[in-house]
Structures are given as structure tokens and as C-alpha cells.
PDB file of C-alpha atoms in Angstrom:
ATOM      1  CA  MET A 956       0.078 -15.404 -15.850  1.00 76.00           C
ATOM      2  CA  GLU A 957      -3.383 -17.419 -15.150  1.00 82.00           C
ATOM      3  CA  LEU A 958      -5.460 -15.257 -13.238  1.00 93.00           C
ATOM      4  CA  ALA A 959      -8.450 -18.064 -13.758  1.00 92.00           C
ATOM      5  CA  THR A 960      -7.108 -19.298 -10.385  1.00 96.00           C
ATOM      6  CA  VAL A 961      -6.979 -16.308  -8.631  1.00 98.00           C
ATOM      7  CA  ARG A 962      -9.278 -16.602  -6.075  1.00 98.00           C
ATOM      8  CA  ALA A 963      -8.539 -12.968  -3.794  1.00 98.00           C
ATOM      9  CA  VAL A 964      -6.856  -9.548  -4.815  1.00 98.00           C
ATOM     10  CA  LEU A 965      -5.006  -7.721  -2.373  1.00 98.00           C
ATOM     11  CA  LEU A 966      -3.938  -4.624  -2.908  1.00 98.00           C
ATOM     12  CA  ASP A 967      -1.749  -1.771  -1.675  1.00 98.00           C
ATOM     13  CA  MET A 968      -3.114   1.638  -1.026  1.00 97.00           C
ATOM     14  CA  ASP A 969      -1.002   4.443  -2.005  1.00 94.00           C
ATOM     15  CA  GLY A 970      -0.098   4.323  -5.679  1.00 94.00           C
ATOM     16  CA  THR A 971      -1.943   1.595  -6.368  1.00 97.00           C
ATOM     17  CA  LEU A 972      -5.756   1.808  -5.361  1.00 97.00           C
ATOM     18  CA  VAL A 973      -5.574   5.522  -4.239  1.00 97.00           C
ATOM     19  CA  ASP A 974      -3.546   8.239  -5.762  1.00 96.00           C
ATOM     20  CA  SER A 975      -1.869   9.975  -2.802  1.00 93.00           C
ATOM     21  CA  ASP A 976       1.499  10.627  -4.345  1.00 89.00           C
ATOM     22  CA  ALA A 977       1.629  14.464  -3.697  1.00 91.00           C
ATOM     23  CA  SER A 978      -0.101  14.217  -0.284  1.00 91.00           C
ATOM     24  CA  VAL A 979       2.869  11.326   0.559  1.00 89.00           C
ATOM     25  CA  GLU A 980       5.812  13.732  -0.868  1.00 92.00           C
ATOM     26  CA  ARG A 981       4.519  17.124   0.880  1.00 93.00           C
ATOM     27  CA  ALA A 982       4.364  15.394   3.993  1.00 93.00           C
ATOM     28  CA  TRP A 983       7.947  13.557   3.686  1.00 95.00           C
ATOM     29  CA  THR A 984       9.295  16.837   2.495  1.00 96.00           C
ATOM     30  CA  THR A 985       8.166  18.884   5.439  1.00 95.00           C
ATOM     31  CA  TRP A 986       9.502  16.146   7.667  1.00 96.00           C
ATOM     32  CA  ALA A 987      13.077  16.193   6.383  1.00 96.00           C
ATOM     33  CA  ALA A 988      13.000  20.072   6.327  1.00 96.00           C
ATOM     34  CA  GLU A 989      12.188  20.256  10.347  1.00 96.00           C
ATOM     35  CA  ARG A 990      15.196  18.437  11.149  1.00 95.00           C
ATOM     36  CA  GLY A 991      17.447  19.758   8.822  1.00 95.00           C
ATOM     37  CA  LEU A 992      17.141  16.769   6.046  1.00 95.00           C
ATOM     38  CA  ASP A 993      17.919  16.798   2.755  1.00 96.00           C
ATOM     39  CA  PRO A 994      14.058  15.277   1.634  1.00 95.00           C
ATOM     40  CA  ALA A 995      15.405  13.477  -1.672  1.00 95.00           C
ATOM     41  CA  PRO A 996      17.272  10.634  -0.449  1.00 94.00           C
ATOM     42  CA  VAL A 997      14.394  10.498   2.529  1.00 95.00           C
ATOM     43  CA  LEU A 998      11.576  10.464  -0.438  1.00 94.00           C
ATOM     44  CA  ALA A 999      13.788   8.027  -2.330  1.00 92.00           C
ATOM     45  CA  ILE A1000      13.490   5.360  -0.142  1.00 91.00           C
ATOM     46  CA  ALA A1001      10.125   6.223   1.887  1.00 89.00           C
ATOM     47  CA  HIS A1002       7.164   4.726  -0.849  1.00 81.00           C
ATOM     48  CA  GLY A1003       5.809   2.163   0.047  1.00 77.00           C
ATOM     49  CA  SER A1004       7.164   0.984   3.908  1.00 81.00           C
ATOM     50  CA  PRO A1005       5.948   1.952   6.998  1.00 85.00           C
ATOM     51  CA  PRO A1006       7.134   5.491   8.417  1.00 90.00           C
ATOM     52  CA  ASP A1007       9.077   3.997  10.891  1.00 91.00           C
ATOM     53  CA  ARG A1008      11.447   1.850   8.956  1.00 90.00           C
ATOM     54  CA  THR A1009      12.371   4.600   6.601  1.00 94.00           C
ATOM     55  CA  ILE A1010      13.059   6.900   9.906  1.00 96.00           C
ATOM     56  CA  ARG A1011      15.184   4.000  11.499  1.00 96.00           C
ATOM     57  CA  ARG A1012      17.225   4.307   8.057  1.00 95.00           C
ATOM     58  CA  VAL A1013      17.575   7.906   7.406  1.00 95.00           C
ATOM     59  CA  LEU A1014      18.159   8.716  11.487  1.00 96.00           C
ATOM     60  CA  PRO A1015      19.729   5.290  12.834  1.00 95.00           C
ATOM     61  CA  ALA A1016      20.749   6.799  15.649  1.00 95.00           C
ATOM     62  CA  LEU A1017      17.395   7.532  17.367  1.00 95.00           C
ATOM     63  CA  ASP A1018      15.939   5.084  19.545  1.00 96.00           C
ATOM     64  CA  ASP A1019      12.245   3.393  19.845  1.00 95.00           C
ATOM     65  CA  ALA A1020      10.769   6.579  21.437  1.00 96.00           C
ATOM     66  CA  ALA A1021      12.072   9.366  19.470  1.00 96.00           C
ATOM     67  CA  VAL A1022      11.271   6.715  16.158  1.00 95.00           C
ATOM     68  CA  ALA A1023       7.858   6.572  17.530  1.00 94.00           C
ATOM     69  CA  ALA A1024       7.659  10.459  17.908  1.00 96.00           C
ATOM     70  CA  ALA A1025       9.035  10.951  14.648  1.00 95.00           C
ATOM     71  CA  SER A1026       6.726   8.606  12.899  1.00 93.00           C
ATOM     72  CA  GLN A1027       3.905  10.141  14.863  1.00 93.00           C
ATOM     73  CA  ARG A1028       4.753  13.878  13.343  1.00 95.00           C
ATOM     74  CA  GLN A1029       4.889  12.194  10.119  1.00 91.00           C
ATOM     75  CA  MET A1030       1.625  10.959  10.156  1.00 89.00           C
ATOM     76  CA  ASP A1031      -0.102  13.814  11.520  1.00 92.00           C
ATOM     77  CA  LEU A1032       1.444  15.690   8.139  1.00 92.00           C
ATOM     78  CA  GLN A1033      -0.604  13.723   6.206  1.00 89.00           C
ATOM     79  CA  TYR A1034      -3.837  12.824   7.858  1.00 91.00           C
ATOM     80  CA  ASP A1035      -5.646  16.089   6.971  1.00 82.00           C
ATOM     81  CA  ASP A1036      -4.157  16.430   3.656  1.00 89.00           C
ATOM     82  CA  LEU A1037      -6.521  15.122   0.937  1.00 90.00           C
ATOM     83  CA  ALA A1038      -7.074  18.231  -1.423  1.00 85.00           C
ATOM     84  CA  ASP A1039      -5.584  15.997  -4.051  1.00 91.00           C
ATOM     85  CA  VAL A1040      -6.479  12.582  -3.500  1.00 95.00           C
ATOM     86  CA  VAL A1041      -8.148  10.358  -5.763  1.00 96.00           C
ATOM     87  CA  ALA A1042      -8.754   7.114  -7.014  1.00 98.00           C
ATOM     88  CA  ALA A1043      -6.286   5.590  -9.416  1.00 97.00           C
ATOM     89  CA  PRO A1044      -6.466   5.337 -12.677  1.00 97.00           C
ATOM     90  CA  GLY A1045      -8.748   2.234 -13.431  1.00 98.00           C
ATOM     91  CA  ALA A1046      -9.427   1.570  -9.777  1.00 98.00           C
ATOM     92  CA  HIS A1047     -13.241   1.834  -9.702  1.00 98.00           C
ATOM     93  CA  GLU A1048     -13.308  -0.313 -12.931  1.00 98.00           C
ATOM     94  CA  LEU A1049     -11.453  -2.973 -11.258  1.00 98.00           C
ATOM     95  CA  LEU A1050     -13.491  -3.336  -8.154  1.00 98.00           C
ATOM     96  CA  ALA A1051     -16.703  -3.404  -9.918  1.00 98.00           C
ATOM     97  CA  VAL A1052     -14.934  -6.395 -12.130  1.00 98.00           C
ATOM     98  CA  LEU A1053     -14.133  -7.871  -8.753  1.00 98.00           C
ATOM     99  CA  GLU A1054     -17.457  -7.469  -7.296  1.00 97.00           C
ATOM    100  CA  ARG A1055     -18.970  -9.195 -10.436  1.00 97.00           C
ATOM    101  CA  LEU A1056     -16.609 -11.920 -10.506  1.00 96.00           C
ATOM    102  CA  GLU A1057     -17.873 -12.431  -6.516  1.00 97.00           C
ATOM    103  CA  LEU A1058     -13.476 -12.439  -6.148  1.00 97.00           C
ATOM    104  CA  PRO A1059     -12.858 -11.350  -2.289  1.00 98.00           C
ATOM    105  CA  TRP A1060     -10.470  -8.305  -2.318  1.00 98.00           C
ATOM    106  CA  ALA A1061      -8.573  -6.682   0.756  1.00 98.00           C
ATOM    107  CA  VAL A1062      -6.564  -3.467   1.182  1.00 98.00           C
ATOM    108  CA  VAL A1063      -3.131  -3.961   2.722  1.00 98.00           C
ATOM    109  CA  THR A1064      -1.454  -0.916   3.672  1.00 96.00           C
ATOM    110  CA  SER A1065       1.541   0.345   5.477  1.00 92.00           C
ATOM    111  CA  ALA A1066      -0.762   3.256   6.648  1.00 92.00           C
ATOM    112  CA  ASP A1067      -2.387   3.391  10.071  1.00 92.00           C
ATOM    113  CA  VAL A1068      -6.209   2.816  10.066  1.00 96.00           C
ATOM    114  CA  ARG A1069      -7.074   7.074  10.622  1.00 95.00           C
ATOM    115  CA  LEU A1070      -5.101   7.874   7.475  1.00 94.00           C
ATOM    116  CA  ALA A1071      -6.157   4.459   5.212  1.00 96.00           C
ATOM    117  CA  LYS A1072      -9.829   5.695   6.194  1.00 96.00           C
ATOM    118  CA  ALA A1073      -9.492   9.172   5.352  1.00 95.00           C
ATOM    119  CA  ARG A1074      -7.858   8.523   1.634  1.00 96.00           C
ATOM    120  CA  LEU A1075      -9.725   5.284   1.231  1.00 97.00           C
ATOM    121  CA  GLY A1076     -13.030   7.361   1.449  1.00 96.00           C
ATOM    122  CA  ALA A1077     -11.607  10.433  -0.279  1.00 95.00           C
ATOM    123  CA  ALA A1078     -11.249   8.207  -3.082  1.00 97.00           C
ATOM    124  CA  GLY A1079     -14.740   6.835  -2.646  1.00 97.00           C
ATOM    125  CA  ILE A1080     -13.691   3.285  -2.089  1.00 98.00           C
ATOM    126  CA  GLU A1081     -14.565   0.928   0.878  1.00 97.00           C
ATOM    127  CA  PRO A1082     -12.626  -1.925   1.241  1.00 98.00           C
ATOM    128  CA  PRO A1083     -14.161  -5.245   2.549  1.00 97.00           C
ATOM    129  CA  LEU A1084     -11.483  -5.591   4.722  1.00 98.00           C
ATOM    130  CA  LEU A1085      -8.789  -3.344   5.617  1.00 98.00           C
ATOM    131  CA  VAL A1086      -5.259  -4.719   6.907  1.00 98.00           C
ATOM    132  CA  THR A1087      -3.240  -1.494   8.221  1.00 97.00           C
ATOM    133  CA  VAL A1088       0.656  -0.998   9.680  1.00 92.00           C
ATOM    134  CA  GLU A1089      -1.457  -1.339  13.431  1.00 94.00           C
ATOM    135  CA  ASP A1090      -2.451  -5.220  12.874  1.00 97.00           C
ATOM    136  CA  VAL A1091       1.259  -6.166  12.219  1.00 96.00           C
ATOM    137  CA  ARG A1092       4.432  -6.363  14.374  1.00 94.00           C
ATOM    138  CA  ARG A1093       6.698  -6.207  10.642  1.00 93.00           C
ATOM    139  CA  GLY A1094       5.347  -4.014   8.299  1.00 91.00           C
ATOM    140  CA  LYS A1095       5.880  -4.266   4.336  1.00 94.00           C
ATOM    141  CA  PRO A1096       8.528  -5.907   3.085  1.00 95.00           C
ATOM    142  CA  ASP A1097       7.643  -8.573   5.985  1.00 96.00           C
ATOM    143  CA  PRO A1098       4.724 -10.594   4.434  1.00 98.00           C
ATOM    144  CA  GLU A1099       2.796 -10.563   7.784  1.00 98.00           C
ATOM    145  CA  GLY A1100       0.152  -8.135   6.302  1.00 98.00           C
ATOM    146  CA  PHE A1101      -0.549 -10.128   2.743  1.00 98.00           C
ATOM    147  CA  LEU A1102      -0.786 -13.291   4.799  1.00 98.00           C
ATOM    148  CA  ILE A1103      -3.281 -11.793   7.552  1.00 98.00           C
ATOM    149  CA  ALA A1104      -5.322 -10.488   4.950  1.00 98.00           C
ATOM    150  CA  ALA A1105      -5.608 -14.285   3.106  1.00 98.00           C
ATOM    151  CA  SER A1106      -6.333 -15.677   6.552  1.00 98.00           C
ATOM    152  CA  ARG A1107      -9.001 -13.642   6.929  1.00 98.00           C
ATOM    153  CA  LEU A1108     -10.330 -14.058   3.744  1.00 98.00           C
ATOM    154  CA  GLY A1109      -9.853 -17.829   3.722  1.00 98.00           C
ATOM    155  CA  VAL A1110      -8.365 -18.029   0.519  1.00 98.00           C
ATOM    156  CA  GLU A1111      -4.570 -19.920   0.226  1.00 98.00           C
ATOM    157  CA  PRO A1112      -1.597 -17.816  -0.392  1.00 98.00           C
ATOM    158  CA  ALA A1113      -1.046 -19.432  -3.366  1.00 98.00           C
ATOM    159  CA  ALA A1114      -4.293 -18.267  -4.401  1.00 98.00           C
ATOM    160  CA  CYS A1115      -3.717 -14.517  -4.011  1.00 98.00           C
ATOM    161  CA  LEU A1116      -2.638 -12.112  -5.911  1.00 98.00           C
ATOM    162  CA  VAL A1117      -0.770  -9.200  -4.789  1.00 98.00           C
ATOM    163  CA  VAL A1118      -1.130  -5.697  -6.716  1.00 98.00           C
ATOM    164  CA  GLU A1119       1.832  -3.470  -5.703  1.00 98.00           C
ATOM    165  CA  ASP A1120       3.398  -0.202  -7.081  1.00 96.00           C
ATOM    166  CA  SER A1121       6.685  -0.601  -4.868  1.00 94.00           C
ATOM    167  CA  GLU A1122       9.712  -2.846  -4.287  1.00 95.00           C
ATOM    168  CA  PRO A1123       8.902  -3.441  -0.804  1.00 94.00           C
ATOM    169  CA  GLY A1124       5.352  -4.382  -1.176  1.00 96.00           C
ATOM    170  CA  LEU A1125       6.392  -6.773  -3.806  1.00 97.00           C
ATOM    171  CA  ALA A1126       8.912  -8.415  -2.105  1.00 97.00           C
ATOM    172  CA  ALA A1127       6.344  -8.921   0.773  1.00 98.00           C
ATOM    173  CA  GLY A1128       4.042 -10.686  -1.714  1.00 98.00           C
ATOM    174  CA  ARG A1129       6.731 -12.685  -2.944  1.00 98.00           C
ATOM    175  CA  ALA A1130       7.597 -13.646   0.718  1.00 98.00           C
ATOM    176  CA  ALA A1131       3.947 -13.998   1.390  1.00 98.00           C
ATOM    177  CA  GLY A1132       4.194 -17.166  -1.518  1.00 98.00           C
ATOM    178  CA  MET A1133       1.783 -15.288  -3.435  1.00 98.00           C
ATOM    179  CA  ARG A1134       1.735 -13.961  -7.159  1.00 98.00           C
ATOM    180  CA  THR A1135       2.250 -10.576  -8.100  1.00 98.00           C
ATOM    181  CA  ALA A1136       1.418  -7.652 -10.049  1.00 98.00           C
ATOM    182  CA  ALA A1137       3.191  -4.489 -10.472  1.00 98.00           C
ATOM    183  CA  LEU A1138       2.708  -0.815 -11.459  1.00 98.00           C
ATOM    184  CA  ARG A1139       5.053   1.874 -12.208  1.00 94.00           C
ATOM    185  CA  GLY A1140       6.879  -0.314 -14.580  1.00 95.00           C
ATOM    186  CA  LEU A1141       8.231  -2.691 -11.423  1.00 96.00           C
ATOM    187  CA  ASP A1142       8.490  -6.370 -11.957  1.00 95.00           C
ATOM    188  CA  GLY A1143       6.135  -8.572 -11.018  1.00 96.00           C
ATOM    189  CA  ASP A1144       4.761 -11.795 -12.311  1.00 97.00           C
ATOM    190  CA  LEU A1145       2.499  -9.204 -14.311  1.00 97.00           C
ATOM    191  CA  ARG A1146       3.409  -6.123 -15.181  1.00 97.00           C
ATOM    192  CA  LEU A1147       0.641  -3.709 -15.276  1.00 97.00           C
ATOM    193  CA  ALA A1148       0.314   0.001 -16.871  1.00 97.00           C
ATOM    194  CA  ASP A1149      -2.937   0.372 -14.708  1.00 98.00           C
ATOM    195  CA  LEU A1150      -5.512  -0.786 -12.900  1.00 98.00           C
ATOM    196  CA  ALA A1151      -7.774  -1.081 -15.857  1.00 98.00           C
ATOM    197  CA  GLN A1152      -5.620  -3.034 -17.145  1.00 97.00           C
ATOM    198  CA  LEU A1153      -6.266  -5.651 -14.624  1.00 98.00           C
ATOM    199  CA  ALA A1154     -10.049  -5.239 -14.986  1.00 97.00           C
ATOM    200  CA  ARG A1155     -10.000  -6.181 -18.630  1.00 96.00           C
ATOM    201  CA  LEU A1156      -7.337  -9.089 -17.920  1.00 96.00           C
ATOM    202  CA  PHE A1157      -9.855 -10.626 -15.289  1.00 95.00           C
ATOM    203  CA  ALA A1158     -13.044  -9.630 -17.525  1.00 89.00           C
ATOM    204  CA  PRO A1159     -11.830  -9.633 -21.021  1.00 75.00           C
TER     205      PRO A1159
END
């Protein structure tokens, strides 16, 4: 994939820019146990999606008010669980390269702004633009979040590179008409071992 035509980089947060896997899994495991659910199937679909989407899939009988309350409980379990939240491998290296190349970048996450700022702060990352679940009507795999980021950066979608580690996130990037770079062995226009690899591709 040709990176010379990329004019902006849009990064997911959890599992992409920030290593928060343990915190996310602890929260969903606790949440599932509180409801008498086996956590394994919940964890299998929770990554990369807004909490309400996961909750509707595992508890389809809940009405909107109950989904909202369950989502809030799930977020509450995550807010203060930052003990092992750190920058993902290569994250600071990539951001330094983007800064040097003067390439705009943003974080587009399924987390809310409180959780996003807490985790990014724990990882020592301050994005120039942050798009959270509170900015959109529909979360990933809907492309709305990425399209909002591109618009706010003043960059055409086709000139954006989405960096993701989940299928919902990659689907959102593709639906937005953007190129994708995939972590965790997933398929994108570019497959990455880590963010350091992307940094080297941008600035060999």
C-alpha cells in the first residue's frame, strides 16, 4: 500500500494505541458475573464495539433504559482501573514520526470521553483530536466516527489511513472509504505486527 498519499492517520485507542486489554477484560468479566453470564462469549464479541452494542447482543430482551444502565455499569467498572494501562508497543515512535512529518492524526474510539482521557493520560498520549462514542449516533462498525474525524481534520476520507485491531473497527474504516492498517493478524490493506512497523514504513 502506498503511504505517500496518506494525509491523515486515524487510530483506534484500546488495543491499538493503548494496551488496555487486561482492564477491558476484567470489566467485562465482572459485568458478566454480576448477571450470571458466562464471560467467554461476552469477551469474544466485546472488543472494538461500544458497550451498548455488545449488551444488546448478549441480552436482547433488555429495553433501551436497561441497556443504558447496563452500559453505564460496564463503563463504571473501567474508569478507575488503570493500573496496567500503558502505550501500545511502538505507539510513541509512530506519533513522533507523524509529528515530524506534520501528518494530522486523531483517536477514534468506542470509549466515552472520560474513559478515553483516563487511558490516554495513563499512556502519556495527548491526541490533537479525540472522537468518542459520545460524538456519534452509531458506533463501530458504522463509519460515522471516522468520517467525523476526517471532516474535523479537513482531509478527504480516501486520503485517511485507519489503524485498528478489531473487525468492527476495520469494517468501519472500509465503510468510510478509507484505507486500513490491521493489527492482531487481522486483514487490512496493510497488516502490521505493531505500530513501530508503521512508523518505519512512514519514515524508513
